[in-house]
XYZ file of N, CA, C and O in Angstrom:
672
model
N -106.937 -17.390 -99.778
C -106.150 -17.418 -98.559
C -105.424 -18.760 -98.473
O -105.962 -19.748 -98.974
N -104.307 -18.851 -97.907
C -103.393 -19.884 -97.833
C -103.925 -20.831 -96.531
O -104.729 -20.637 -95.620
N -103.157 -21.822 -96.876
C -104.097 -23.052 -95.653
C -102.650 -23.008 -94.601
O -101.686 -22.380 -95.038
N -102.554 -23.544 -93.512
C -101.787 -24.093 -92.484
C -100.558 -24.404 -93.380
O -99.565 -23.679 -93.319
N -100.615 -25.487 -94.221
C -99.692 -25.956 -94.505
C -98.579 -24.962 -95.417
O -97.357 -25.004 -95.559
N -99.641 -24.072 -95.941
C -98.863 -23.205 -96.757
C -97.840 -21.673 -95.689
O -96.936 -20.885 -95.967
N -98.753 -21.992 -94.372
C -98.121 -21.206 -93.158
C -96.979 -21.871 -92.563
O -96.209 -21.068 -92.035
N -96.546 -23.366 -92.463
C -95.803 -23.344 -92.311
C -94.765 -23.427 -93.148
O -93.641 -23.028 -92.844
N -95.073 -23.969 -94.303
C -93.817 -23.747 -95.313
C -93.225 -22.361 -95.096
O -92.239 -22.152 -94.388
N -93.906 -21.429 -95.761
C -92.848 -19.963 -95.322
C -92.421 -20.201 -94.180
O -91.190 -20.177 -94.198
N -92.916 -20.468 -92.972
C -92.126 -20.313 -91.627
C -90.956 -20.966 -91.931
O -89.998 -20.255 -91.627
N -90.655 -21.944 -92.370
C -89.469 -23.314 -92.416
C -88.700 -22.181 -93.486
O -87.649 -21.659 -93.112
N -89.153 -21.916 -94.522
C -88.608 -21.165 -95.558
C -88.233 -19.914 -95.110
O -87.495 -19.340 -95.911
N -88.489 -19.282 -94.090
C -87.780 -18.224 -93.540
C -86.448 -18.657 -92.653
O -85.403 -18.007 -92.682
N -86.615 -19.668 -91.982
C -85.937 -20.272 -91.101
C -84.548 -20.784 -91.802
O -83.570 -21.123 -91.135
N -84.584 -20.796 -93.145
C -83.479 -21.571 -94.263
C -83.980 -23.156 -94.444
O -83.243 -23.941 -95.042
N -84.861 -23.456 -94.073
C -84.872 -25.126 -94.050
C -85.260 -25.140 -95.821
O -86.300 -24.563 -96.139
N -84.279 -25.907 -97.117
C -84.126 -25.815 -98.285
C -84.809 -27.348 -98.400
O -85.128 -27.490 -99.581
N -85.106 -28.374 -97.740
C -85.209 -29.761 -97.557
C -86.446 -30.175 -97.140
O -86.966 -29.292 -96.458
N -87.068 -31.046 -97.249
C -87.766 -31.733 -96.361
C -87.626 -33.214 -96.863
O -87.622 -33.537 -98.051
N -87.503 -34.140 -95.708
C -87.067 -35.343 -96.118
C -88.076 -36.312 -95.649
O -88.284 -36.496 -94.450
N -88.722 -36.951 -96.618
C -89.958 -37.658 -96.333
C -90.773 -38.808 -97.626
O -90.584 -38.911 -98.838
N -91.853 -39.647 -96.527
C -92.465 -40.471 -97.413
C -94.224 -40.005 -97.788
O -95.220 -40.277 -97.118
N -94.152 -39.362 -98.864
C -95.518 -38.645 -99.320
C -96.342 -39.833 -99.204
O -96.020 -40.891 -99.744
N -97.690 -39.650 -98.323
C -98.998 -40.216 -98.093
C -99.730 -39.392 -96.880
O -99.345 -38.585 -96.034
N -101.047 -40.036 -97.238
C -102.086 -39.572 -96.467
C -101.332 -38.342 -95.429
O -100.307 -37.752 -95.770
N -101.845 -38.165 -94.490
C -101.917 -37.210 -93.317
C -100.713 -35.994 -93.586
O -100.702 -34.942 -92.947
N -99.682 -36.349 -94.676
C -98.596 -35.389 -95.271
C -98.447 -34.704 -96.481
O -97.550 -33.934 -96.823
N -99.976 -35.283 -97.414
C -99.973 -34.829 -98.624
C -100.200 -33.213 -98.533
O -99.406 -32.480 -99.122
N -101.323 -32.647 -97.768
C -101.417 -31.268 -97.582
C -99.949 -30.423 -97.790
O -99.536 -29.610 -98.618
N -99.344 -31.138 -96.453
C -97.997 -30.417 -96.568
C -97.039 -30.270 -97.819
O -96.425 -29.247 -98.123
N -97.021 -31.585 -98.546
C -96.342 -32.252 -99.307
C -97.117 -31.088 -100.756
O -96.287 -30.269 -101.150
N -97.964 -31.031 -101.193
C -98.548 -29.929 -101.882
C -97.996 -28.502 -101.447
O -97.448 -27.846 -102.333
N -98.091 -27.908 -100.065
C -97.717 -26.897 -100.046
C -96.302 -26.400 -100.168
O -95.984 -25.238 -100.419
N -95.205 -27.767 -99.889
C -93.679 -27.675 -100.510
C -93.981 -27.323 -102.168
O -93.815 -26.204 -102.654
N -94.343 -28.231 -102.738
C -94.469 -27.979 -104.491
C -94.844 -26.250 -104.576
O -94.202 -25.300 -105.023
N -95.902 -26.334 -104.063
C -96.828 -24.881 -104.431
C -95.696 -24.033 -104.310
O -95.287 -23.884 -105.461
N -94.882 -23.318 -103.428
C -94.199 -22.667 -102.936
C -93.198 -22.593 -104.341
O -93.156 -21.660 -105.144
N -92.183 -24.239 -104.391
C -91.497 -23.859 -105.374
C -90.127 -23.309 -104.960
O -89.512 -22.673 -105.816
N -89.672 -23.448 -103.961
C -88.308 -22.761 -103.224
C -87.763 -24.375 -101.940
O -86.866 -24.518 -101.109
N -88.679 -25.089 -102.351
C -87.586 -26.153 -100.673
C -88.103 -27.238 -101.542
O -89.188 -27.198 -102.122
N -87.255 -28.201 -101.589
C -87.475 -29.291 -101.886
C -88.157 -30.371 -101.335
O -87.392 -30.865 -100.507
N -89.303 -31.051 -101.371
C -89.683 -32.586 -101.062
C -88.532 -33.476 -101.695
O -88.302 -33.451 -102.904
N -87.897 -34.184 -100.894
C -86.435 -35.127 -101.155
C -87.661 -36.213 -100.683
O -88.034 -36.026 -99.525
N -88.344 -37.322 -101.410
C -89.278 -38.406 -101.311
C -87.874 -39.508 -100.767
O -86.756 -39.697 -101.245
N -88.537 -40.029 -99.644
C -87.319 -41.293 -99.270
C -87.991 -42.486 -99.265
O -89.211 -42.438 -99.110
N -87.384 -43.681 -99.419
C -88.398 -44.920 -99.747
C -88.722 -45.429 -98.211
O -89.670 -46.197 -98.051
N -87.983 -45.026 -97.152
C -88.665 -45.144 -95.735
C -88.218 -43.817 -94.848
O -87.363 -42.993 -95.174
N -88.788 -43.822 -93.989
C -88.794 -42.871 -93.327
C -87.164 -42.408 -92.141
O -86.628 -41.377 -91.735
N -86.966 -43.796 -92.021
C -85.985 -43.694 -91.409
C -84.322 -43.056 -92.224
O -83.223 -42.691 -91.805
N -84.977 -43.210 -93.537
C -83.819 -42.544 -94.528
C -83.689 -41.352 -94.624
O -82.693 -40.776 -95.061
N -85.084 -40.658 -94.065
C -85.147 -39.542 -94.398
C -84.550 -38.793 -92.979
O -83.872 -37.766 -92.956
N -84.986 -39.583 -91.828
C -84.557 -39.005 -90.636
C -82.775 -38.917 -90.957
O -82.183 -37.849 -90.801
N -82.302 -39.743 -91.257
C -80.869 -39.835 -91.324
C -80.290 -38.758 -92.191
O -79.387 -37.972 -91.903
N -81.175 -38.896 -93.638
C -80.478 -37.477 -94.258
C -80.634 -36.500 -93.523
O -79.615 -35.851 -93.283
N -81.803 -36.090 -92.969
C -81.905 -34.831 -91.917
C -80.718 -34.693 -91.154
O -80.215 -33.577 -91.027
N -80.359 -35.405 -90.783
C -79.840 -35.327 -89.801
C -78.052 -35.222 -89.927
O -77.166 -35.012 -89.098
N -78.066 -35.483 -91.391
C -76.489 -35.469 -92.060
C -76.627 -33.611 -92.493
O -75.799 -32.731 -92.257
N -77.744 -33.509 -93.065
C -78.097 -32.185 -93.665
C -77.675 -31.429 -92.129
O -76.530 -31.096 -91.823
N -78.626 -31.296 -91.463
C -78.470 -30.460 -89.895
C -76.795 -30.348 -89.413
O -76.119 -29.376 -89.076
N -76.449 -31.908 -89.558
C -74.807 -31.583 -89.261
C -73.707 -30.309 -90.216
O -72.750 -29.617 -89.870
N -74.498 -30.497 -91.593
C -73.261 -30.116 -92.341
C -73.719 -28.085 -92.166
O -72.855 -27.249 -92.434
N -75.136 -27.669 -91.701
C -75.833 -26.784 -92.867
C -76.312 -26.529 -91.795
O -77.222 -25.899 -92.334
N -76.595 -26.415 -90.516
C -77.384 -26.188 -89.431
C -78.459 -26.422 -88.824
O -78.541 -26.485 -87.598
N -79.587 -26.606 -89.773
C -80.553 -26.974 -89.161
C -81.244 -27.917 -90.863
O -80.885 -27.758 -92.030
N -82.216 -28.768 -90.319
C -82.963 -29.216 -91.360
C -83.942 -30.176 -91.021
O -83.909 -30.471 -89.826
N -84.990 -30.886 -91.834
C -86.090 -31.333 -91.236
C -86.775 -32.196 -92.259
O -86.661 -32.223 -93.484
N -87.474 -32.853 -91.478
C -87.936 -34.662 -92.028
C -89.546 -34.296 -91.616
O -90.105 -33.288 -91.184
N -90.015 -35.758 -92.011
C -91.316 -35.679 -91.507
C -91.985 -37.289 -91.932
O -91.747 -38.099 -92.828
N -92.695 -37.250 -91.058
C -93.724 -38.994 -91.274
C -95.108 -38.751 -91.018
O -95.637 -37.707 -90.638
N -95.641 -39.905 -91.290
C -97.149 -40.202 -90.976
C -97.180 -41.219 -89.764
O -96.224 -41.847 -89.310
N -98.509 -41.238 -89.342
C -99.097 -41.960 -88.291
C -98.299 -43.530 -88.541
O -97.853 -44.174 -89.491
N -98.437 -43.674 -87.047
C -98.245 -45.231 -86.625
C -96.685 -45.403 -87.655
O -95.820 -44.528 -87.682
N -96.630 -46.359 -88.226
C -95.134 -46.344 -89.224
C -94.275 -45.408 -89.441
O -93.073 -45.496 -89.188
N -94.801 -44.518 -89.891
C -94.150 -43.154 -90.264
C -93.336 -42.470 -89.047
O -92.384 -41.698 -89.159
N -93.821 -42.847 -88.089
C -93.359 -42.304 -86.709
C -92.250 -43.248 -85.807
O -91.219 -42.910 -85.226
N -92.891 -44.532 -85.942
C -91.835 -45.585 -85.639
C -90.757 -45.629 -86.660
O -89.726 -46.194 -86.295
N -90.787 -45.102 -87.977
C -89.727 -45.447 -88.365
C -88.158 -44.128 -88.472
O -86.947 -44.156 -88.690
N -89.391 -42.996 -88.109
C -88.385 -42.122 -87.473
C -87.180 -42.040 -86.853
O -86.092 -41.499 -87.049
N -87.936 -43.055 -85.682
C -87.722 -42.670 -84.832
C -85.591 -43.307 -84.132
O -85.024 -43.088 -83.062
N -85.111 -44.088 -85.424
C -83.372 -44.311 -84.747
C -83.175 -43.089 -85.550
O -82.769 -42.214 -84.785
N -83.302 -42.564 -86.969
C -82.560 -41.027 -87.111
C -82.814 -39.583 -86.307
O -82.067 -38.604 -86.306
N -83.915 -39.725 -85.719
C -84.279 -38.478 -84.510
C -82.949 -38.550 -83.286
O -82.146 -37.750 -82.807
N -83.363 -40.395 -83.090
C -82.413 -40.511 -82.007
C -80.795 -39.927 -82.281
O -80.296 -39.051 -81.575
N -80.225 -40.452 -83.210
C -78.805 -40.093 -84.080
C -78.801 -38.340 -83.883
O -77.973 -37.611 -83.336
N -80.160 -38.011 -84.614
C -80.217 -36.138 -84.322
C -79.610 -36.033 -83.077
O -78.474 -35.569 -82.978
N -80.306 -36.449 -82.031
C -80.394 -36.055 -80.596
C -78.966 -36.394 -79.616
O -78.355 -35.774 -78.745
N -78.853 -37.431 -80.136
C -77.023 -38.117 -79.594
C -76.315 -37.390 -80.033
O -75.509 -36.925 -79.228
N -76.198 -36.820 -81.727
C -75.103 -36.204 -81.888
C -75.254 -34.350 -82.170
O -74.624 -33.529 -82.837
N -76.549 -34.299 -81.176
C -76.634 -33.006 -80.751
C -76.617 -31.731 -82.277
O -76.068 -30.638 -82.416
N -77.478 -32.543 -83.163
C -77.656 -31.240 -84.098
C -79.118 -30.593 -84.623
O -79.998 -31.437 -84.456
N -79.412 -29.895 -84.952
C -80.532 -29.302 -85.088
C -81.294 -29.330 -85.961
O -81.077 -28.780 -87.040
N -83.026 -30.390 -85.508
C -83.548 -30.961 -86.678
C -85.046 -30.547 -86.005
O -85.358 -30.592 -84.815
N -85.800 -30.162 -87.065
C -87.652 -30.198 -86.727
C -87.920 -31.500 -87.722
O -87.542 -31.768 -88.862
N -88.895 -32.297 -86.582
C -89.485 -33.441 -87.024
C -91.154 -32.836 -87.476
O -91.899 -32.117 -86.809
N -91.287 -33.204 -88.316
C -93.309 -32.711 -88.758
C -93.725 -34.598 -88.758
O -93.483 -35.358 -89.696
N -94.262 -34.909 -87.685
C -94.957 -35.834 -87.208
C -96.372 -35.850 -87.004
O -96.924 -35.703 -85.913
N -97.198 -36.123 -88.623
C -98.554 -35.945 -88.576
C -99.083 -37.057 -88.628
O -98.601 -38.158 -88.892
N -100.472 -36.631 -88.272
C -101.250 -38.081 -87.402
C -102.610 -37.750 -87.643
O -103.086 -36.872 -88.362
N -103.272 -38.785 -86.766
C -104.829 -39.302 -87.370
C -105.525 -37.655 -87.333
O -104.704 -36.809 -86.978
N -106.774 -37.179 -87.622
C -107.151 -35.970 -86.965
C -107.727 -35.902 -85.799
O -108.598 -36.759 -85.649
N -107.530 -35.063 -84.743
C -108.153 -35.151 -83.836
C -109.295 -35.147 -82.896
O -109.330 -34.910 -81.689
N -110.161 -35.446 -83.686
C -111.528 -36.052 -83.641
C -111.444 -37.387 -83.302
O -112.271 -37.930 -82.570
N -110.295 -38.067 -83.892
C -110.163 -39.583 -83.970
C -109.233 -39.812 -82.647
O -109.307 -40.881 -82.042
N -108.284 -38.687 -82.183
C -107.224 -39.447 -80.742
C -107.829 -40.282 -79.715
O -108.753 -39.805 -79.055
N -107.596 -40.968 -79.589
C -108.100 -41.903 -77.954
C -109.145 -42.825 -78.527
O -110.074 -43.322 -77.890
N -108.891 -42.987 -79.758
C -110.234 -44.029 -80.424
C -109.557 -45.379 -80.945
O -110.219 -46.326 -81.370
N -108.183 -45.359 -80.867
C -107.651 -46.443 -80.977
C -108.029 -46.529 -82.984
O -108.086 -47.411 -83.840
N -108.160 -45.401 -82.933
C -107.896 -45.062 -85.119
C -106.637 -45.616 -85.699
O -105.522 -45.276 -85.304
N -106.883 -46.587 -86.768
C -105.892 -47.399 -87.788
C -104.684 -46.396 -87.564
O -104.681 -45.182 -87.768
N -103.584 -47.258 -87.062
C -102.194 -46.770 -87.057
C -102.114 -45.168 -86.054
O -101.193 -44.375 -86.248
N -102.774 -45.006 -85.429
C -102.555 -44.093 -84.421
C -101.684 -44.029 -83.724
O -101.832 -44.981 -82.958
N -100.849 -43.526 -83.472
C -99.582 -43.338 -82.728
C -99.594 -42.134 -81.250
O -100.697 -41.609 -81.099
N -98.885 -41.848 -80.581
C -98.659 -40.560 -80.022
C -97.638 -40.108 -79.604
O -97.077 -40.327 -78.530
N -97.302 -39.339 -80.592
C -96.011 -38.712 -80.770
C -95.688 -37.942 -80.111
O -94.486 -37.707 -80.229
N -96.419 -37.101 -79.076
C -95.693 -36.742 -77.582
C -94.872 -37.681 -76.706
O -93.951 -37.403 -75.939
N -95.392 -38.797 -76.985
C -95.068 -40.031 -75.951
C -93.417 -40.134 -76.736
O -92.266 -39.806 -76.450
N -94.175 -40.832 -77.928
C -93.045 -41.552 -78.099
C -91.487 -40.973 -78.944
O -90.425 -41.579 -79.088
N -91.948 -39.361 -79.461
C -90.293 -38.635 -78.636
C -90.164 -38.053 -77.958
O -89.283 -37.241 -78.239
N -90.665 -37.895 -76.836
C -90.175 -37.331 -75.545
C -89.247 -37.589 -75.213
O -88.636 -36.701 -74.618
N -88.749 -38.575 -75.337
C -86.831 -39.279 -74.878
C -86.157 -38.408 -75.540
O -85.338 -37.796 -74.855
N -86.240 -37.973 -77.260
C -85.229 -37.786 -77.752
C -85.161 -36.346 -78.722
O -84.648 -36.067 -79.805
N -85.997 -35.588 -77.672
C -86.391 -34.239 -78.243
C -85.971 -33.174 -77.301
O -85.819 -33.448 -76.110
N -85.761 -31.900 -77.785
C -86.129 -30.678 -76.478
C -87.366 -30.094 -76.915
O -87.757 -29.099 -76.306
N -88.041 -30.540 -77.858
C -89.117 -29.105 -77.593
C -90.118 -30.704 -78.622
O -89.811 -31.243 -79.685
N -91.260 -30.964 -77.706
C -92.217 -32.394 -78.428
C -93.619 -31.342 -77.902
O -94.033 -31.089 -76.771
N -94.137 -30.856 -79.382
C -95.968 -30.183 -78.910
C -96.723 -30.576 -79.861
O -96.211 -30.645 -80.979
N -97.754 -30.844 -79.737
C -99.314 -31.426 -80.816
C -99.618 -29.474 -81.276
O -99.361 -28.488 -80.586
N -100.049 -29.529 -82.251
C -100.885 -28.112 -82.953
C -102.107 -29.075 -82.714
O -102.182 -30.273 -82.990
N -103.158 -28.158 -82.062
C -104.281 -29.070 -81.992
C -105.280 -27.545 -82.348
O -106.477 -27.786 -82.191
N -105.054 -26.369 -82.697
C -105.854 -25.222 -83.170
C -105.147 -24.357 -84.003
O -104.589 -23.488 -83.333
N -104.909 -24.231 -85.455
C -104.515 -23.306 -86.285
C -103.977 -21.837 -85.620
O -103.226 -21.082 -86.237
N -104.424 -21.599 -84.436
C -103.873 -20.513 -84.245
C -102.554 -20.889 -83.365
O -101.900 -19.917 -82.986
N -102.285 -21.628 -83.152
C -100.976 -22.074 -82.527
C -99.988 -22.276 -83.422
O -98.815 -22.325 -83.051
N -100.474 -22.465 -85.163
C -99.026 -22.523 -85.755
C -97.804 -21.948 -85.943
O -96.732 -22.534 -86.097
N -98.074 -20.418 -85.916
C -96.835 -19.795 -86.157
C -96.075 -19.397 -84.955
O -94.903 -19.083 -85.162
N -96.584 -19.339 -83.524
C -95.546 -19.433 -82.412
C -95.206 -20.616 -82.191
O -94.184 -20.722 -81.513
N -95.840 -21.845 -82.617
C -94.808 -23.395 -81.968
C -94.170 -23.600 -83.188
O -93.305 -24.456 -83.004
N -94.181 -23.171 -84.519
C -93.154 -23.890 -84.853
C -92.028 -23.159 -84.935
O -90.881 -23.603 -84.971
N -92.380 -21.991 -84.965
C -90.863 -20.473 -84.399
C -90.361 -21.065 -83.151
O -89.163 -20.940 -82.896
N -91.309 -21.835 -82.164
C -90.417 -21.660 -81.021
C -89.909 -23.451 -81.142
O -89.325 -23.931 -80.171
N -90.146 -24.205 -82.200
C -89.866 -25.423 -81.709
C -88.242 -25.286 -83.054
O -87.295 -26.015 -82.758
N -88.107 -24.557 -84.126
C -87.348 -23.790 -84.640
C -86.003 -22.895 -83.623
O -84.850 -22.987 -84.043
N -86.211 -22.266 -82.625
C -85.708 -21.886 -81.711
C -85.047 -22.577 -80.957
O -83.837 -22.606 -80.734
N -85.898 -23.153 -80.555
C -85.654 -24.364 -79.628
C -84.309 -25.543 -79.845
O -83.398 -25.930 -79.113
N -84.810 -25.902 -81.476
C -84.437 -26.356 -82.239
C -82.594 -26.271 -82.252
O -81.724 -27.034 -81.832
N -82.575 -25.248 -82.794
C -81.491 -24.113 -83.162
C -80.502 -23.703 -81.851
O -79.295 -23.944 -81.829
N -81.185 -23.096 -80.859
C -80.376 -22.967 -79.627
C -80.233 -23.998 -78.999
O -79.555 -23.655 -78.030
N -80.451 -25.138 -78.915
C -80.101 -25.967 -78.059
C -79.090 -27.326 -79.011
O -78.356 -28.155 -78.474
N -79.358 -27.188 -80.477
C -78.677 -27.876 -81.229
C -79.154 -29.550 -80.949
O -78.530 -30.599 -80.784
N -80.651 -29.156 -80.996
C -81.364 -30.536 -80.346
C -82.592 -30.755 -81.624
O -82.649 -30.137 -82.688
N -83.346 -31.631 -81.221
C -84.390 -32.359 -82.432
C -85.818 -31.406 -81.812
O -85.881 -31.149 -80.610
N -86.837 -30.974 -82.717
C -87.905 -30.383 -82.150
C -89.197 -31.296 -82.990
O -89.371 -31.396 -84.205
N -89.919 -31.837 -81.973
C -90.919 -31.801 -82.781
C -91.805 -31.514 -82.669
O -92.109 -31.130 -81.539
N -92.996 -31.489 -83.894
C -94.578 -30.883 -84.221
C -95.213 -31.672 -84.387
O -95.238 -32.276 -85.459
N -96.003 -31.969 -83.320
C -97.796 -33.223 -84.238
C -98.423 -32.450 -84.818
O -98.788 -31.378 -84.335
N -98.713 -32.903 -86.163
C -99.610 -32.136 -86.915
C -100.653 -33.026 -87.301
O -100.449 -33.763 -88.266
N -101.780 -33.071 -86.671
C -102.550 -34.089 -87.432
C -103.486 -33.735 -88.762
O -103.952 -32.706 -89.251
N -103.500 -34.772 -88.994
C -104.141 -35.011 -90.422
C -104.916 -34.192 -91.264
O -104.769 -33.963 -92.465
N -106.017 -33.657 -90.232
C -106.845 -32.791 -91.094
C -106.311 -31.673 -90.942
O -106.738 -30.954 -91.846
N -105.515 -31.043 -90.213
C -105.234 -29.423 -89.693
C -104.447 -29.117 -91.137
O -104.925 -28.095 -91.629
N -103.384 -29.690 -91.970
C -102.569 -29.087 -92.614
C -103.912 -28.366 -93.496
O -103.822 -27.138 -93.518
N -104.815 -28.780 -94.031
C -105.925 -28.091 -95.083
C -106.610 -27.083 -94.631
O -107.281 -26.449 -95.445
N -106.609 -26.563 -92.780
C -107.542 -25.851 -92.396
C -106.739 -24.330 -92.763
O -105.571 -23.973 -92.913
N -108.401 -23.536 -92.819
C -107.089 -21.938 -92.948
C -106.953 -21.201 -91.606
O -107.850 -21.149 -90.764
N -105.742 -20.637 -91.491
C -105.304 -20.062 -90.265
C -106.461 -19.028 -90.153
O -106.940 -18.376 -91.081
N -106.814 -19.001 -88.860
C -108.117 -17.646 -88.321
C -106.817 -16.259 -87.939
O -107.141 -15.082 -87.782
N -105.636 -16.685 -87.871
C -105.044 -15.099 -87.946
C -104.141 -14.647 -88.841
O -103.775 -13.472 -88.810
């Protein structure tokens, strides 16, 4: 059976997203495996994160929609001027913003961030997956969201969830 991460790849891969623009480590490798596995969307590796937000966000302009992703604490701050650029110039991007696991939130865990907080300014659709069974309606609807409003969506995915297997 396929894990989370391999659930959302098809979702993104149904959606057309051909890209993902990002810096492979910890809390993204799951994902970062389930791009390879698949074999149809590319991991585009960027040497910071904020490069990757920007290609996203050139990609989304030219191609409609497209999508980046970071890790905790750094990974998220450095997002965070190409989300903004998404969001100013109104085109359609899913951010995958994964983080400590959530066992660890509110413990003040190495490089913890909270990525509800801190794009809420510059998002229409900002939700945590905090139970496997929530993956395939938030990221359809943060995809949606995404798409109809020609705005930035993002997903907390923390750390341990990309390895868990979906219960539906």
């Amino acid at each position: 059976m396929k894990n989370v991460a391999h659930q959302i790849v098809g979702i993104l891969k149904d959606a057309g997203i051909k890209r993902i623009y990002a810096v492979t480590g910890d809390s993204l490798n799951f994902f970062n495996e389930a791009v390879h596995e698949d074999g149809t969307m590319q991991w585009i590796h960027v040497r910071h994160e904020e490069v990757g937000a920007f290609a996203a966000t050139a990609e989304a302009d030219l191609h409609g929609i497209a999508c980046c992703a970071g890790s905790s604490g750094p990974g998220h701050v450095h997002l965070i001027n190409g989300v903004y650029e998404a969001h100013k110039t109104r085109v359609p991007m899913l951010v995958i913003a994964s983080t400590c696991a959530t066992y660890e939130f509110g413990t003040d865990y190495f490089q913890e961030t909270n990525p509800i907080k801190l794009f809420d300014d510059c998002s229409c659709y900002n939700q945590m997956i905090t139970r496997p069974e929530q993956v395939q309606r938030m990221v359809q609807n943060a995809l949606q969201q995404a798409i109809s409003k020609r705005d930035v969506a993002v997903i907390g995915l923390p750390g341990m969830f990309p390895k868990w297997k979906p219960s539906i």
